């Protein structure tokens, strides 16, 4: 009798409520869609798209600076009587405007990854059909794409302007191709280094400072030592000193393989032999950045 009473009591206190949830019968989009969405969102965010108006100011301003300077160069070249070429090589443009590129990276790399760490949203990403490698690859690809747009767009302006100015088509096309290869390599290298620095801390301010330090301090130190080597007749050391700064690494690779004129003191850029070393170091830094990011998100995401 007590058992029946307990059963009746249990049934009276237990209720099943239908609150209107329906099962999902559509297609499961899976990892590929999640990876593409993360890439698209991160790329848009690098230029402030989909974010507040305040977030758009700096990236769009820097992008405008890169493009306006290229347009001015084209206008001057076309307006100069007897001019048969642009006053600047395509491969030199990013080297001269490295400060703008560094500022863009310092501002946007922490925005891409530091916020996820600060607000602890990384585990939420990994609770979806996305794995650690998807997150890292999407973020790297998005930042590299943003940098490529930033550095490639002014080269397109230079090239179109040169063709409108009726400069030699073959020379301009060759220079444009070399310039695009150079900025593509720069974009991948800078994206990897910038995201590593930003991912080491959830504090955006610290990430900005770290990126600026890696790009600016290393370049300043290498340039200073190279200048000293040039003044003390130690020109042979100049090409090897360029291995210790991201921007001088790109300078060395494009000097050795892309027909660029080196910005090193005295124009003492590396030859083909040393250029191979430069290229190996660049590829090692890219691979190392990927490995560090994978290790970092293994610790914080799972």
PDB file of N, CA and C in Angstrom, residues 184-268:
ATOM      1  N   UNK A 184      52.888  39.553 -50.229  1.00  0.00           N
ATOM      2  CA  UNK A 184      52.240  38.318 -49.775  1.00  0.00           C
ATOM      3  C   UNK A 184      53.098  37.641 -48.712  1.00  0.00           C
ATOM      4  N   UNK A 185      54.397  37.573 -48.954  1.00  0.00           N
ATOM      5  CA  UNK A 185      55.305  36.975 -47.979  1.00  0.00           C
ATOM      6  C   UNK A 185      55.347  37.807 -46.701  1.00  0.00           C
ATOM      7  N   UNK A 186      55.384  39.119 -46.861  1.00  0.00           N
ATOM      8  CA  UNK A 186      55.355  40.013 -45.694  1.00  0.00           C
ATOM      9  C   UNK A 186      54.088  39.810 -44.882  1.00  0.00           C
ATOM     10  N   UNK A 187      52.962  39.684 -45.553  1.00  0.00           N
ATOM     11  CA  UNK A 187      51.679  39.550 -44.861  1.00  0.00           C
ATOM     12  C   UNK A 187      51.626  38.290 -44.012  1.00  0.00           C
ATOM     13  N   UNK A 188      52.109  37.176 -44.562  1.00  0.00           N
ATOM     14  CA  UNK A 188      52.082  35.920 -43.820  1.00  0.00           C
ATOM     15  C   UNK A 188      53.022  35.986 -42.621  1.00  0.00           C
ATOM     16  N   UNK A 189      54.226  36.525 -42.831  1.00  0.00           N
ATOM     17  CA  UNK A 189      55.196  36.619 -41.735  1.00  0.00           C
ATOM     18  C   UNK A 189      54.698  37.540 -40.638  1.00  0.00           C
ATOM     19  N   UNK A 190      54.252  38.723 -41.000  1.00  0.00           N
ATOM     20  CA  UNK A 190      53.795  39.687 -39.998  1.00  0.00           C
ATOM     21  C   UNK A 190      52.546  39.193 -39.274  1.00  0.00           C
ATOM     22  N   UNK A 191      51.646  38.519 -40.000  1.00  0.00           N
ATOM     23  CA  UNK A 191      50.434  37.996 -39.363  1.00  0.00           C
ATOM     24  C   UNK A 191      50.790  36.979 -38.293  1.00  0.00           C
ATOM     25  N   UNK A 192      51.707  36.065 -38.611  1.00  0.00           N
ATOM     26  CA  UNK A 192      52.101  35.062 -37.632  1.00  0.00           C
ATOM     27  C   UNK A 192      52.732  35.676 -36.401  1.00  0.00           C
ATOM     28  N   UNK A 193      53.685  36.582 -36.598  1.00  0.00           N
ATOM     29  CA  UNK A 193      54.366  37.203 -35.457  1.00  0.00           C
ATOM     30  C   UNK A 193      53.404  38.071 -34.644  1.00  0.00           C
ATOM     31  N   UNK A 194      52.557  38.816 -35.331  1.00  0.00           N
ATOM     32  CA  UNK A 194      51.623  39.689 -34.627  1.00  0.00           C
ATOM     33  C   UNK A 194      50.622  38.919 -33.784  1.00  0.00           C
ATOM     34  N   UNK A 195      50.076  37.828 -34.324  1.00  0.00           N
ATOM     35  CA  UNK A 195      49.106  37.039 -33.566  1.00  0.00           C
ATOM     36  C   UNK A 195      49.762  36.326 -32.388  1.00  0.00           C
ATOM     37  N   UNK A 196      51.007  35.890 -32.555  1.00  0.00           N
ATOM     38  CA  UNK A 196      51.705  35.258 -31.424  1.00  0.00           C
ATOM     39  C   UNK A 196      51.854  36.255 -30.283  1.00  0.00           C
ATOM     40  N   UNK A 197      52.307  37.457 -30.598  1.00  0.00           N
ATOM     41  CA  UNK A 197      52.495  38.474 -29.555  1.00  0.00           C
ATOM     42  C   UNK A 197      51.157  38.821 -28.883  1.00  0.00           C
ATOM     43  N   UNK A 198      50.112  38.934 -29.693  1.00  0.00           N
ATOM     44  CA  UNK A 198      48.802  39.305 -29.146  1.00  0.00           C
ATOM     45  C   UNK A 198      48.192  38.183 -28.322  1.00  0.00           C
ATOM     46  N   UNK A 199      48.451  36.929 -28.717  1.00  0.00           N
ATOM     47  CA  UNK A 199      47.833  35.794 -28.032  1.00  0.00           C
ATOM     48  C   UNK A 199      48.502  35.471 -26.702  1.00  0.00           C
ATOM     49  N   UNK A 200      49.647  36.064 -26.440  1.00  0.00           N
ATOM     50  CA  UNK A 200      50.330  35.778 -25.182  1.00  0.00           C
ATOM     51  C   UNK A 200      49.665  36.440 -23.993  1.00  0.00           C
ATOM     52  N   UNK A 201      48.809  37.422 -24.237  1.00  0.00           N
ATOM     53  CA  UNK A 201      48.161  38.130 -23.135  1.00  0.00           C
ATOM     54  C   UNK A 201      46.722  38.460 -23.503  1.00  0.00           C
ATOM     55  N   UNK A 202      45.800  38.388 -22.553  1.00  0.00           N
ATOM     56  CA  UNK A 202      44.422  38.795 -22.834  1.00  0.00           C
ATOM     57  C   UNK A 202      44.231  40.311 -22.787  1.00  0.00           C
ATOM     58  N   UNK A 203      45.249  41.039 -22.360  1.00  0.00           N
ATOM     59  CA  UNK A 203      45.167  42.489 -22.280  1.00  0.00           C
ATOM     60  C   UNK A 203      45.529  43.108 -23.614  1.00  0.00           C
ATOM     61  N   UNK A 204      44.592  43.818 -24.207  1.00  0.00           N
ATOM     62  CA  UNK A 204      44.814  44.369 -25.539  1.00  0.00           C
ATOM     63  C   UNK A 204      45.972  45.363 -25.553  1.00  0.00           C
ATOM     64  N   UNK A 205      46.072  46.183 -24.519  1.00  0.00           N
ATOM     65  CA  UNK A 205      47.144  47.161 -24.468  1.00  0.00           C
ATOM     66  C   UNK A 205      48.515  46.521 -24.464  1.00  0.00           C
ATOM     67  N   UNK A 206      48.662  45.441 -23.697  1.00  0.00           N
ATOM     68  CA  UNK A 206      49.936  44.721 -23.674  1.00  0.00           C
ATOM     69  C   UNK A 206      50.230  44.101 -25.040  1.00  0.00           C
ATOM     70  N   UNK A 207      49.182  43.608 -25.696  1.00  0.00           N
ATOM     71  CA  UNK A 207      49.375  43.030 -27.021  1.00  0.00           C
ATOM     72  C   UNK A 207      49.844  44.064 -28.030  1.00  0.00           C
ATOM     73  N   UNK A 208      49.263  45.253 -27.982  1.00  0.00           N
ATOM     74  CA  UNK A 208      49.679  46.344 -28.877  1.00  0.00           C
ATOM     75  C   UNK A 208      51.147  46.674 -28.649  1.00  0.00           C
ATOM     76  N   UNK A 209      51.527  46.820 -27.371  1.00  0.00           N
ATOM     77  CA  UNK A 209      52.916  47.153 -27.047  1.00  0.00           C
ATOM     78  C   UNK A 209      53.873  46.059 -27.505  1.00  0.00           C
ATOM     79  N   UNK A 210      53.471  44.800 -27.351  1.00  0.00           N
ATOM     80  CA  UNK A 210      54.343  43.689 -27.741  1.00  0.00           C
ATOM     81  C   UNK A 210      54.571  43.662 -29.246  1.00  0.00           C
ATOM     82  N   UNK A 211      53.508  43.884 -30.017  1.00  0.00           N
ATOM     83  CA  UNK A 211      53.649  43.877 -31.479  1.00  0.00           C
ATOM     84  C   UNK A 211      54.544  45.026 -31.932  1.00  0.00           C
ATOM     85  N   UNK A 212      54.325  46.212 -31.387  1.00  0.00           N
ATOM     86  CA  UNK A 212      55.151  47.363 -31.752  1.00  0.00           C
ATOM     87  C   UNK A 212      56.608  47.116 -31.386  1.00  0.00           C
ATOM     88  N   UNK A 213      56.836  46.513 -30.219  1.00  0.00           N
ATOM     89  CA  UNK A 213      58.204  46.244 -29.785  1.00  0.00           C
ATOM     90  C   UNK A 213      58.907  45.282 -30.738  1.00  0.00           C
ATOM     91  N   UNK A 214      58.217  44.222 -31.137  1.00  0.00           N
ATOM     92  CA  UNK A 214      58.833  43.230 -32.022  1.00  0.00           C
ATOM     93  C   UNK A 214      59.183  43.837 -33.374  1.00  0.00           C
ATOM     94  N   UNK A 215      58.297  44.659 -33.914  1.00  0.00           N
ATOM     95  CA  UNK A 215      58.531  45.220 -35.236  1.00  0.00           C
ATOM     96  C   UNK A 215      59.458  46.431 -35.214  1.00  0.00           C
ATOM     97  N   UNK A 216      59.209  47.344 -34.290  1.00  0.00           N
ATOM     98  CA  UNK A 216      59.933  48.612 -34.298  1.00  0.00           C
ATOM     99  C   UNK A 216      61.300  48.519 -33.652  1.00  0.00           C
ATOM    100  N   UNK A 217      61.350  47.957 -32.452  1.00  0.00           N
ATOM    101  CA  UNK A 217      62.624  47.893 -31.741  1.00  0.00           C
ATOM    102  C   UNK A 217      63.622  47.011 -32.479  1.00  0.00           C
ATOM    103  N   UNK A 218      63.145  45.876 -32.992  1.00  0.00           N
ATOM    104  CA  UNK A 218      64.061  44.992 -33.722  1.00  0.00           C
ATOM    105  C   UNK A 218      64.602  45.684 -34.971  1.00  0.00           C
ATOM    106  N   UNK A 219      63.731  46.398 -35.703  1.00  0.00           N
ATOM    107  CA  UNK A 219      64.193  47.095 -36.902  1.00  0.00           C
ATOM    108  C   UNK A 219      65.160  48.220 -36.549  1.00  0.00           C
ATOM    109  N   UNK A 220      64.832  48.978 -35.505  1.00  0.00           N
ATOM    110  CA  UNK A 220      65.720  50.062 -35.095  1.00  0.00           C
ATOM    111  C   UNK A 220      67.088  49.553 -34.678  1.00  0.00           C
ATOM    112  N   UNK A 221      67.093  48.458 -33.919  1.00  0.00           N
ATOM    113  CA  UNK A 221      68.363  47.901 -33.455  1.00  0.00           C
ATOM    114  C   UNK A 221      69.188  47.368 -34.623  1.00  0.00           C
ATOM    115  N   UNK A 222      68.557  46.631 -35.522  1.00  0.00           N
ATOM    116  CA  UNK A 222      69.277  46.065 -36.663  1.00  0.00           C
ATOM    117  C   UNK A 222      69.799  47.173 -37.573  1.00  0.00           C
ATOM    118  N   UNK A 223      68.982  48.186 -37.837  1.00  0.00           N
ATOM    119  CA  UNK A 223      69.407  49.282 -38.713  1.00  0.00           C
ATOM    120  C   UNK A 223      70.584  50.036 -38.116  1.00  0.00           C
ATOM    121  N   UNK A 224      70.553  50.231 -36.794  1.00  0.00           N
ATOM    122  CA  UNK A 224      71.645  50.939 -36.134  1.00  0.00           C
ATOM    123  C   UNK A 224      72.951  50.161 -36.234  1.00  0.00           C
ATOM    124  N   UNK A 225      72.873  48.871 -35.950  1.00  0.00           N
ATOM    125  CA  UNK A 225      74.085  48.049 -36.010  1.00  0.00           C
ATOM    126  C   UNK A 225      74.585  47.933 -37.451  1.00  0.00           C
ATOM    127  N   UNK A 226      73.676  47.854 -38.405  1.00  0.00           N
ATOM    128  CA  UNK A 226      74.088  47.810 -39.805  1.00  0.00           C
ATOM    129  C   UNK A 226      74.801  49.109 -40.212  1.00  0.00           C
ATOM    130  N   UNK A 227      74.261  50.234 -39.749  1.00  0.00           N
ATOM    131  CA  UNK A 227      74.906  51.521 -40.060  1.00  0.00           C
ATOM    132  C   UNK A 227      76.306  51.590 -39.458  1.00  0.00           C
ATOM    133  N   UNK A 228      76.452  51.069 -38.242  1.00  0.00           N
ATOM    134  CA  UNK A 228      77.773  51.053 -37.616  1.00  0.00           C
ATOM    135  C   UNK A 228      78.730  50.166 -38.405  1.00  0.00           C
ATOM    136  N   UNK A 229      78.237  49.009 -38.830  1.00  0.00           N
ATOM    137  CA  UNK A 229      79.059  48.101 -39.619  1.00  0.00           C
ATOM    138  C   UNK A 229      79.497  48.753 -40.936  1.00  0.00           C
ATOM    139  N   UNK A 230      78.601  49.516 -41.554  1.00  0.00           N
ATOM    140  CA  UNK A 230      78.944  50.199 -42.797  1.00  0.00           C
ATOM    141  C   UNK A 230      80.005  51.270 -42.573  1.00  0.00           C
ATOM    142  N   UNK A 231      79.860  52.018 -41.487  1.00  0.00           N
ATOM    143  CA  UNK A 231      80.811  53.089 -41.199  1.00  0.00           C
ATOM    144  C   UNK A 231      82.182  52.558 -40.789  1.00  0.00           C
ATOM    145  N   UNK A 232      82.229  51.343 -40.268  1.00  0.00           N
ATOM    146  CA  UNK A 232      83.502  50.755 -39.826  1.00  0.00           C
ATOM    147  C   UNK A 232      84.063  49.776 -40.850  1.00  0.00           C
ATOM    148  N   UNK A 233      83.597  49.881 -42.069  1.00  0.00           N
ATOM    149  CA  UNK A 233      84.100  49.041 -43.165  1.00  0.00           C
ATOM    150  C   UNK A 233      83.915  47.550 -42.901  1.00  0.00           C
ATOM    151  N   UNK A 234      82.803  47.203 -42.279  1.00  0.00           N
ATOM    152  CA  UNK A 234      82.467  45.798 -42.045  1.00  0.00           C
ATOM    153  C   UNK A 234      81.230  45.431 -42.852  1.00  0.00           C
ATOM    154  N   UNK A 235      81.294  45.751 -44.146  1.00  0.00           N
ATOM    155  CA  UNK A 235      80.122  45.572 -45.006  1.00  0.00           C
ATOM    156  C   UNK A 235      79.674  44.125 -45.085  1.00  0.00           C
ATOM    157  N   UNK A 236      80.595  43.187 -44.898  1.00  0.00           N
ATOM    158  CA  UNK A 236      80.230  41.785 -44.988  1.00  0.00           C
ATOM    159  C   UNK A 236      79.240  41.339 -43.938  1.00  0.00           C
ATOM    160  N   UNK A 237      79.196  42.072 -42.804  1.00  0.00           N
ATOM    161  CA  UNK A 237      78.290  41.691 -41.721  1.00  0.00           C
ATOM    162  C   UNK A 237      76.875  42.219 -41.935  1.00  0.00           C
ATOM    163  N   UNK A 238      76.724  43.180 -42.844  1.00  0.00           N
ATOM    164  CA  UNK A 238      75.430  43.849 -42.990  1.00  0.00           C
ATOM    165  C   UNK A 238      74.347  42.869 -43.414  1.00  0.00           C
ATOM    166  N   UNK A 239      74.635  42.039 -44.402  1.00  0.00           N
ATOM    167  CA  UNK A 239      73.595  41.134 -44.895  1.00  0.00           C
ATOM    168  C   UNK A 239      73.168  40.123 -43.848  1.00  0.00           C
ATOM    169  N   UNK A 240      74.069  39.705 -42.972  1.00  0.00           N
ATOM    170  CA  UNK A 240      73.722  38.725 -41.950  1.00  0.00           C
ATOM    171  C   UNK A 240      72.988  39.367 -40.783  1.00  0.00           C
ATOM    172  N   UNK A 241      73.248  40.637 -40.522  1.00  0.00           N
ATOM    173  CA  UNK A 241      72.514  41.334 -39.460  1.00  0.00           C
ATOM    174  C   UNK A 241      71.041  41.468 -39.808  1.00  0.00           C
ATOM    175  N   UNK A 242      70.732  41.478 -41.099  1.00  0.00           N
ATOM    176  CA  UNK A 242      69.338  41.602 -41.516  1.00  0.00           C
ATOM    177  C   UNK A 242      68.456  40.426 -41.143  1.00  0.00           C
ATOM    178  N   UNK A 243      69.055  39.339 -40.661  1.00  0.00           N
ATOM    179  CA  UNK A 243      68.277  38.162 -40.259  1.00  0.00           C
ATOM    180  C   UNK A 243      67.512  38.375 -38.959  1.00  0.00           C
ATOM    181  N   UNK A 244      67.787  39.472 -38.259  1.00  0.00           N
ATOM    182  CA  UNK A 244      67.257  39.628 -36.910  1.00  0.00           C
ATOM    183  C   UNK A 244      66.115  40.638 -36.804  1.00  0.00           C
ATOM    184  N   UNK A 245      65.481  40.949 -37.909  1.00  0.00           N
ATOM    185  CA  UNK A 245      64.329  41.852 -37.891  1.00  0.00           C
ATOM    186  C   UNK A 245      63.348  41.421 -38.968  1.00  0.00           C
ATOM    187  N   UNK A 246      62.046  41.419 -38.693  1.00  0.00           N
ATOM    188  CA  UNK A 246      61.070  40.966 -39.695  1.00  0.00           C
ATOM    189  C   UNK A 246      61.127  41.742 -41.003  1.00  0.00           C
ATOM    190  N   UNK A 247      61.202  43.069 -40.929  1.00  0.00           N
ATOM    191  CA  UNK A 247      61.160  43.859 -42.158  1.00  0.00           C
ATOM    192  C   UNK A 247      62.448  43.716 -42.949  1.00  0.00           C
ATOM    193  N   UNK A 248      63.600  43.566 -42.271  1.00  0.00           N
ATOM    194  CA  UNK A 248      64.851  43.365 -43.003  1.00  0.00           C
ATOM    195  C   UNK A 248      64.919  41.954 -43.591  1.00  0.00           C
ATOM    196  N   UNK A 249      64.228  41.015 -42.985  1.00  0.00           N
ATOM    197  CA  UNK A 249      64.123  39.686 -43.590  1.00  0.00           C
ATOM    198  C   UNK A 249      63.413  39.762 -44.940  1.00  0.00           C
ATOM    199  N   UNK A 250      62.316  40.490 -44.994  1.00  0.00           N
ATOM    200  CA  UNK A 250      61.592  40.654 -46.249  1.00  0.00           C
ATOM    201  C   UNK A 250      62.451  41.408 -47.256  1.00  0.00           C
ATOM    202  N   UNK A 251      63.141  42.441 -46.782  1.00  0.00           N
ATOM    203  CA  UNK A 251      64.048  43.188 -47.651  1.00  0.00           C
ATOM    204  C   UNK A 251      65.090  42.262 -48.263  1.00  0.00           C
ATOM    205  N   UNK A 252      65.667  41.384 -47.449  1.00  0.00           N
ATOM    206  CA  UNK A 252      66.689  40.477 -47.943  1.00  0.00           C
ATOM    207  C   UNK A 252      66.163  39.484 -48.957  1.00  0.00           C
ATOM    208  N   UNK A 253      64.975  38.935 -48.703  1.00  0.00           N
ATOM    209  CA  UNK A 253      64.396  37.955 -49.632  1.00  0.00           C
ATOM    210  C   UNK A 253      64.088  38.599 -50.971  1.00  0.00           C
ATOM    211  N   UNK A 254      63.486  39.778 -50.956  1.00  0.00           N
ATOM    212  CA  UNK A 254      63.121  40.398 -52.224  1.00  0.00           C
ATOM    213  C   UNK A 254      64.341  40.941 -52.966  1.00  0.00           C
ATOM    214  N   UNK A 255      65.402  41.289 -52.220  1.00  0.00           N
ATOM    215  CA  UNK A 255      66.634  41.703 -52.887  1.00  0.00           C
ATOM    216  C   UNK A 255      67.293  40.520 -53.586  1.00  0.00           C
ATOM    217  N   UNK A 256      67.275  39.369 -52.929  1.00  0.00           N
ATOM    218  CA  UNK A 256      67.938  38.187 -53.477  1.00  0.00           C
ATOM    219  C   UNK A 256      67.165  37.557 -54.633  1.00  0.00           C
ATOM    220  N   UNK A 257      65.825  37.584 -54.572  1.00  0.00           N
ATOM    221  CA  UNK A 257      65.044  36.796 -55.531  1.00  0.00           C
ATOM    222  C   UNK A 257      64.051  37.593 -56.369  1.00  0.00           C
ATOM    223  N   UNK A 258      63.745  38.825 -55.980  1.00  0.00           N
ATOM    224  CA  UNK A 258      62.691  39.560 -56.673  1.00  0.00           C
ATOM    225  C   UNK A 258      63.188  40.836 -57.346  1.00  0.00           C
ATOM    226  N   UNK A 259      64.487  40.942 -57.505  1.00  0.00           N
ATOM    227  CA  UNK A 259      65.039  42.076 -58.245  1.00  0.00           C
ATOM    228  C   UNK A 259      64.904  43.407 -57.551  1.00  0.00           C
ATOM    229  N   UNK A 260      64.714  43.422 -56.234  1.00  0.00           N
ATOM    230  CA  UNK A 260      64.556  44.671 -55.499  1.00  0.00           C
ATOM    231  C   UNK A 260      65.915  45.277 -55.183  1.00  0.00           C
ATOM    232  N   UNK A 261      65.929  46.573 -54.955  1.00  0.00           N
ATOM    233  CA  UNK A 261      67.122  47.254 -54.483  1.00  0.00           C
ATOM    234  C   UNK A 261      67.067  47.300 -52.969  1.00  0.00           C
ATOM    235  N   UNK A 262      68.112  46.846 -52.327  1.00  0.00           N
ATOM    236  CA  UNK A 262      68.102  46.727 -50.876  1.00  0.00           C
ATOM    237  C   UNK A 262      68.096  48.097 -50.200  1.00  0.00           C
ATOM    238  N   UNK A 263      67.384  48.171 -49.074  1.00  0.00           N
ATOM    239  CA  UNK A 263      67.383  49.375 -48.257  1.00  0.00           C
ATOM    240  C   UNK A 263      68.469  49.329 -47.191  1.00  0.00           C
ATOM    241  N   UNK A 264      69.303  48.302 -47.201  1.00  0.00           N
ATOM    242  CA  UNK A 264      70.413  48.218 -46.257  1.00  0.00           C
ATOM    243  C   UNK A 264      71.419  49.336 -46.535  1.00  0.00           C
ATOM    244  N   UNK A 265      72.199  49.733 -45.537  1.00  0.00           N
ATOM    245  CA  UNK A 265      73.215  50.770 -45.764  1.00  0.00           C
ATOM    246  C   UNK A 265      74.136  50.411 -46.921  1.00  0.00           C
ATOM    247  N   UNK A 266      74.299  51.349 -47.847  1.00  0.00           N
ATOM    248  CA  UNK A 266      75.131  51.104 -49.012  1.00  0.00           C
ATOM    249  C   UNK A 266      74.497  50.194 -50.033  1.00  0.00           C
ATOM    250  N   UNK A 267      73.239  49.820 -49.844  1.00  0.00           N
ATOM    251  CA  UNK A 267      72.580  48.901 -50.765  1.00  0.00           C
ATOM    252  C   UNK A 267      73.175  47.513 -50.740  1.00  0.00           C
ATOM    253  N   UNK A 268      73.824  47.160 -49.618  1.00  0.00           N
ATOM    254  CA  UNK A 268      74.505  45.862 -49.509  1.00  0.00           C
ATOM    255  C   UNK A 268      73.515  44.773 -49.106  1.00  0.00           C
TER     256      UNK A 268
END
